[in-house]
Coordinates of C-alpha atoms in Angstrom, one line a residue:
M1 CA 0.2 8.9 22.4
T2 CA 0.3 12.3 20.5
G3 CA 1.8 10.0 17.8
F4 CA -0.8 6.9 18.0
L5 CA -4.1 10.3 17.4
K6 CA -1.6 11.7 14.1
G7 CA -1.0 8.4 13.5
T8 CA -4.9 7.2 13.4
A9 CA -5.8 11.2 12.3
L10 CA -3.9 10.2 9.0
V11 CA -5.5 7.0 8.5
L12 CA -8.8 8.3 8.7
G13 CA -7.8 11.9 6.2
I14 CA -6.5 8.7 3.8
V15 CA -10.4 6.6 4.5
L16 CA -12.1 9.4 3.6
L17 CA -9.8 11.1 1.0
Q18 CA -10.2 7.2 -1.3
T19 CA -13.9 6.6 -0.2
S20 CA -15.7 9.8 -0.5
V21 CA -13.7 12.2 -2.3
L22 CA -11.5 10.8 -5.5
P23 CA -14.4 7.8 -6.5
Q24 CA -16.3 11.4 -6.9
Y25 CA -13.8 12.8 -9.6
L26 CA -11.5 9.6 -11.0
I27 CA -12.9 6.3 -13.2
A28 CA -12.8 4.0 -10.8
L29 CA -9.6 2.3 -12.9
Y30 CA -7.5 5.4 -11.5
K31 CA -7.8 5.7 -7.6
P32 CA -4.6 5.2 -6.5
D33 CA -4.2 2.5 -3.6
L34 CA -3.1 4.9 -0.8
L35 CA -3.6 2.4 2.1
L36 CA -0.5 0.7 -0.1
I37 CA 1.3 3.7 -0.4
L38 CA 0.8 4.1 3.7
M39 CA 2.4 0.5 4.2
V40 CA 4.9 1.2 2.2
F41 CA 6.2 4.0 3.5
L42 CA 5.7 2.9 7.2
A43 CA 7.3 -0.4 6.1
L44 CA 10.5 1.9 4.9
R45 CA 10.4 4.3 7.8
A46 CA 9.1 2.7 10.8
P47 CA 10.1 0.7 13.7
V48 CA 8.6 -3.0 14.1
S49 CA 6.8 -2.6 17.0
T50 CA 4.1 -0.6 15.3
S51 CA 4.7 -0.9 11.5
L52 CA 3.7 -4.8 11.8
P53 CA 0.4 -4.2 13.2
A54 CA -0.4 -1.2 11.3
A55 CA 0.6 -3.2 7.5
Y56 CA -1.9 -6.5 9.1
G57 CA -4.3 -3.4 9.9
L58 CA -4.0 -1.6 6.6
G59 CA -4.3 -4.7 4.6
L60 CA -7.8 -5.6 6.9
L61 CA -9.0 -1.5 6.5
K62 CA -9.3 -2.3 2.8
D63 CA -11.1 -5.7 2.9
C64 CA -13.4 -3.9 4.8
L65 CA -13.5 -1.1 2.2
S66 CA -13.6 -3.2 -0.5
G67 CA -16.6 -5.4 0.6
L68 CA -14.8 -8.6 -1.6
Y69 CA -13.2 -11.4 0.3
L70 CA -11.8 -10.9 4.4
G71 CA -8.4 -11.0 4.7
L72 CA -7.5 -11.1 0.7
N73 CA -5.7 -7.6 1.4
A74 CA -4.8 -8.5 4.9
F75 CA -2.5 -11.3 4.2
S76 CA -1.2 -10.0 0.7
F77 CA 0.0 -6.9 3.0
L78 CA 1.6 -8.3 5.5
L79 CA 3.5 -10.6 2.9
V80 CA 4.7 -7.3 1.3
Y81 CA 5.6 -6.0 4.1
L82 CA 7.8 -8.2 5.6
V83 CA 9.5 -8.7 2.2
L84 CA 10.2 -4.8 2.6
K85 CA 10.9 -4.8 6.1
T86 CA 13.6 -7.4 5.3
L87 CA 15.3 -4.9 2.5
S88 CA 14.6 -1.7 4.4
D89 CA 17.6 -2.0 6.2
R90 CA 19.9 -2.4 2.8
L91 CA 18.4 0.6 1.8
Y92 CA 19.2 4.4 1.5
V93 CA 15.3 4.7 2.8
Q94 CA 14.6 8.8 2.2
N95 CA 15.3 8.3 -1.1
A96 CA 12.4 9.6 -3.7
L97 CA 12.6 7.1 -6.8
L98 CA 13.5 4.4 -4.0
L99 CA 9.7 4.6 -2.9
V100 CA 8.3 5.0 -6.2
L101 CA 10.3 2.2 -7.0
T102 CA 9.0 0.2 -3.8
V103 CA 5.5 1.5 -4.8
S104 CA 5.7 0.1 -8.1
L105 CA 6.6 -2.9 -7.1
S106 CA 4.9 -4.6 -4.1
T107 CA 1.5 -2.8 -6.1
F108 CA 2.7 -5.5 -8.9
A109 CA 3.5 -8.2 -5.8
T110 CA -0.1 -7.4 -4.2
M111 CA -1.9 -8.2 -7.1
L112 CA 0.2 -11.3 -7.7
V113 CA -0.5 -12.3 -4.6
N114 CA -3.8 -11.6 -4.5
A115 CA -4.3 -13.4 -8.2
L116 CA -2.8 -16.1 -7.2
L117 CA -5.0 -16.9 -3.5
L118 CA -8.6 -15.6 -5.6
S119 CA -7.3 -18.4 -8.5
I120 CA -6.7 -21.3 -5.6
F121 CA -9.2 -20.4 -3.4
S122 CA -12.5 -19.1 -5.4
E123 CA -14.2 -20.5 -8.2
A124 CA -14.7 -17.1 -10.8
A125 CA -13.1 -17.2 -13.6
G126 CA -11.3 -15.1 -15.5
I127 CA -10.0 -13.7 -12.2
F128 CA -6.7 -13.8 -13.5
S129 CA -7.3 -12.0 -17.0
S130 CA -8.9 -9.2 -15.1
L131 CA -6.7 -8.0 -12.8
M132 CA -3.6 -8.4 -14.9
T133 CA -5.6 -5.3 -17.2
A134 CA -6.3 -3.2 -13.9
L135 CA -2.2 -3.3 -13.3
I136 CA -0.6 -0.7 -15.6
P137 CA -3.3 1.6 -15.2
H138 CA -3.0 1.3 -11.3
L139 CA 1.1 0.7 -10.9
L140 CA 1.1 3.8 -13.0
I141 CA -1.6 6.3 -10.2
N142 CA 0.5 4.3 -7.6
A143 CA 3.7 5.2 -8.7
F144 CA 2.8 8.7 -9.3
V145 CA 1.0 9.5 -6.2
A146 CA 4.5 7.8 -4.6
S147 CA 5.9 10.6 -6.5
L148 CA 3.6 13.8 -5.0
V149 CA 4.5 11.8 -1.6
A150 CA 8.0 12.0 -1.4
I151 CA 8.0 15.7 -2.0
L152 CA 6.1 16.2 1.0
P153 CA 8.5 17.7 3.9
E154 CA 7.6 14.8 6.0
F155 CA 9.6 12.1 4.0
G156 CA 13.1 14.1 4.0
S157 CA 13.6 14.1 8.3
P158 CA 14.9 11.4 9.4
R159 CA 14.3 8.0 9.8
T160 CA 13.1 7.2 13.6
A161 CA 14.6 4.6 15.4
K162 CA 13.8 0.8 14.9

Protein backbone atom coordinates (compact mmCIF):
# COMPACT_ATOMS: atom_id res chain seq x y z
CA MET A 1 0.00 0.00 0.00
CA THR A 2 2.84 2.37 0.75
CA GLY A 3 4.36 1.64 -2.66
CA PHE A 4 1.10 2.60 -4.32
CA LEU A 5 0.90 5.84 -2.36
CA LYS A 6 4.54 6.66 -3.14
CA GLY A 7 3.94 5.95 -6.83
CA THR A 8 0.81 8.08 -6.89
CA ALA A 9 2.61 10.93 -5.14
CA LEU A 10 5.49 10.63 -7.62
CA VAL A 11 3.16 10.77 -10.63
CA LEU A 12 1.25 13.72 -9.17
CA GLY A 13 4.52 15.55 -8.52
CA ILE A 14 5.72 14.87 -12.06
CA VAL A 15 2.41 16.05 -13.52
CA LEU A 16 2.49 19.24 -11.48
CA LEU A 17 6.09 19.85 -12.46
CA GLN A 18 5.45 19.19 -16.14
CA THR A 19 2.21 21.15 -16.44
CA SER A 20 2.62 24.00 -13.96
CA VAL A 21 6.24 24.71 -13.09
CA LEU A 22 8.24 23.95 -16.24
CA PRO A 23 6.03 25.94 -18.68
CA GLN A 24 6.74 29.05 -16.62
CA TYR A 25 10.49 28.77 -17.16
CA LEU A 26 11.02 26.80 -20.38
CA ILE A 27 10.04 27.26 -24.01
CA ALA A 28 7.56 24.61 -25.17
CA LEU A 29 10.13 23.05 -27.49
CA TYR A 30 12.54 22.47 -24.60
CA LYS A 31 10.20 20.93 -22.04
CA PRO A 32 11.20 17.41 -21.02
CA ASP A 33 8.70 14.59 -21.20
CA LEU A 34 8.86 13.44 -17.59
CA LEU A 35 6.09 10.87 -18.03
CA LEU A 36 8.07 9.15 -20.80
CA ILE A 37 11.18 9.09 -18.62
CA LEU A 38 9.18 7.55 -15.78
CA MET A 39 7.73 4.95 -18.16
CA VAL A 40 11.23 4.00 -19.37
CA PHE A 41 12.45 3.74 -15.77
CA LEU A 42 9.50 1.49 -14.92
CA ALA A 43 10.06 -0.65 -18.00
CA LEU A 44 13.66 -1.23 -17.02
CA ARG A 45 13.27 -1.66 -13.28
CA ALA A 46 9.72 -2.60 -12.20
CA PRO A 47 7.84 -5.91 -12.46
CA VAL A 48 5.37 -6.37 -15.30
CA SER A 49 2.35 -6.61 -13.00
CA THR A 50 2.74 -2.98 -11.95
CA SER A 51 4.63 -1.39 -14.81
CA LEU A 52 2.40 -2.53 -17.69
CA PRO A 53 -0.75 -0.79 -16.43
CA ALA A 54 1.40 2.14 -15.32
CA ALA A 55 2.86 2.55 -18.82
CA TYR A 56 -0.59 2.60 -20.38
CA GLY A 57 -1.92 4.88 -17.65
CA LEU A 58 0.98 7.32 -18.06
CA GLY A 59 0.27 7.47 -21.79
CA LEU A 60 -3.42 8.13 -21.15
CA LEU A 61 -2.52 10.77 -18.61
CA LYS A 62 -0.28 12.47 -21.15
CA ASP A 63 -3.11 12.33 -23.68
CA CYS A 64 -5.52 13.90 -21.21
CA LEU A 65 -3.05 16.66 -20.38
CA SER A 66 -2.14 17.42 -23.98
CA GLY A 67 -5.73 17.56 -25.17
CA LEU A 68 -5.06 16.24 -28.65
CA TYR A 69 -5.95 12.66 -29.49
CA LEU A 70 -7.02 10.38 -26.67
CA GLY A 71 -5.13 7.09 -26.86
CA LEU A 72 -2.30 8.19 -29.16
CA ASN A 73 0.38 8.46 -26.50
CA ALA A 74 -1.12 5.55 -24.58
CA PHE A 75 -0.63 3.28 -27.58
CA SER A 76 2.88 4.54 -28.33
CA PHE A 77 3.91 4.30 -24.64
CA LEU A 78 2.57 0.75 -24.51
CA LEU A 79 4.35 -0.24 -27.70
CA VAL A 80 7.68 1.22 -26.54
CA TYR A 81 7.18 -0.33 -23.10
CA LEU A 82 6.69 -3.82 -24.53
CA VAL A 83 9.88 -3.54 -26.58
CA LEU A 84 11.84 -2.25 -23.58
CA LYS A 85 10.45 -4.92 -21.28
CA THR A 86 11.55 -7.69 -23.63
CA LEU A 87 15.04 -6.19 -23.69
CA SER A 88 15.31 -5.34 -19.99
CA ASP A 89 15.98 -8.93 -18.94
CA ARG A 90 19.05 -8.99 -21.17
CA LEU A 91 20.48 -5.62 -20.12
CA TYR A 92 22.30 -4.32 -17.07
CA VAL A 93 19.60 -1.87 -16.08
CA GLN A 94 21.50 -0.11 -13.31
CA ASN A 95 23.80 1.55 -15.82
CA ALA A 96 23.27 5.31 -16.13
CA LEU A 97 24.39 5.40 -19.75
CA LEU A 98 21.84 2.74 -20.61
CA LEU A 99 19.06 4.84 -19.08
CA VAL A 100 20.06 7.86 -21.14
CA LEU A 101 20.30 5.74 -24.29
CA THR A 102 16.94 4.04 -23.75
CA VAL A 103 15.22 7.34 -22.98
CA SER A 104 16.67 8.80 -26.19
CA LEU A 105 15.60 5.80 -28.27
CA SER A 106 12.18 5.77 -26.60
CA THR A 107 11.71 9.46 -27.35
CA PHE A 108 12.56 8.84 -31.00
CA ALA A 109 10.34 5.75 -31.19
CA THR A 110 7.40 7.46 -29.49
CA MET A 111 7.57 10.45 -31.81
CA LEU A 112 7.93 8.18 -34.84
CA VAL A 113 4.93 6.05 -33.84
CA ASN A 114 2.88 9.19 -33.13
CA ALA A 115 3.82 10.66 -36.51
CA LEU A 116 2.98 7.41 -38.27
CA LEU A 117 -0.39 7.06 -36.54
CA LEU A 118 -1.28 10.70 -37.12
CA SER A 119 -0.37 10.49 -40.80
CA ILE A 120 -2.53 7.38 -41.19
CA PHE A 121 -5.57 8.45 -39.19
CA SER A 122 -5.52 12.24 -39.49
CA GLU A 123 -6.19 14.62 -42.35
CA ALA A 124 -3.88 17.41 -41.18
CA ALA A 125 -1.02 18.27 -43.53
CA GLY A 126 2.51 18.80 -42.31
CA ILE A 127 2.27 16.62 -39.20
CA PHE A 128 5.39 14.63 -40.00
CA SER A 129 7.52 17.69 -40.68
CA SER A 130 6.36 19.52 -37.55
CA LEU A 131 7.06 16.51 -35.34
CA MET A 132 10.45 15.89 -36.88
CA THR A 133 11.58 19.50 -36.41
CA ALA A 134 10.86 19.16 -32.69
CA LEU A 135 12.63 15.79 -32.50
CA ILE A 136 16.21 16.92 -31.88
CA PRO A 137 15.50 19.44 -29.07
CA HIS A 138 13.02 17.05 -27.45
CA LEU A 139 15.49 14.17 -27.67
CA LEU A 140 18.35 16.21 -26.21
CA ILE A 141 16.36 17.59 -23.29
CA ASN A 142 14.95 14.16 -22.44
CA ALA A 143 18.46 12.69 -22.50
CA PHE A 144 19.68 15.48 -20.22
CA VAL A 145 16.87 14.91 -17.70
CA ALA A 146 17.48 11.15 -17.86
CA SER A 147 21.12 11.78 -16.98
CA LEU A 148 19.92 13.78 -13.96
CA VAL A 149 17.62 10.91 -12.95
CA ALA A 150 20.54 8.50 -13.21
CA ILE A 151 22.50 10.35 -10.53
CA LEU A 152 19.68 10.08 -7.97
CA PRO A 153 20.45 7.67 -5.11
CA GLU A 154 17.24 5.71 -5.81
CA PHE A 155 18.55 4.77 -9.26
CA GLY A 156 21.42 2.77 -7.79
CA SER A 157 19.19 0.67 -5.57
CA PRO A 158 18.73 -2.98 -6.54
CA ARG A 159 16.13 -3.91 -9.09
CA THR A 160 12.76 -5.11 -7.79
CA ALA A 161 11.85 -8.76 -8.11
CA LYS A 162 9.85 -9.95 -11.09
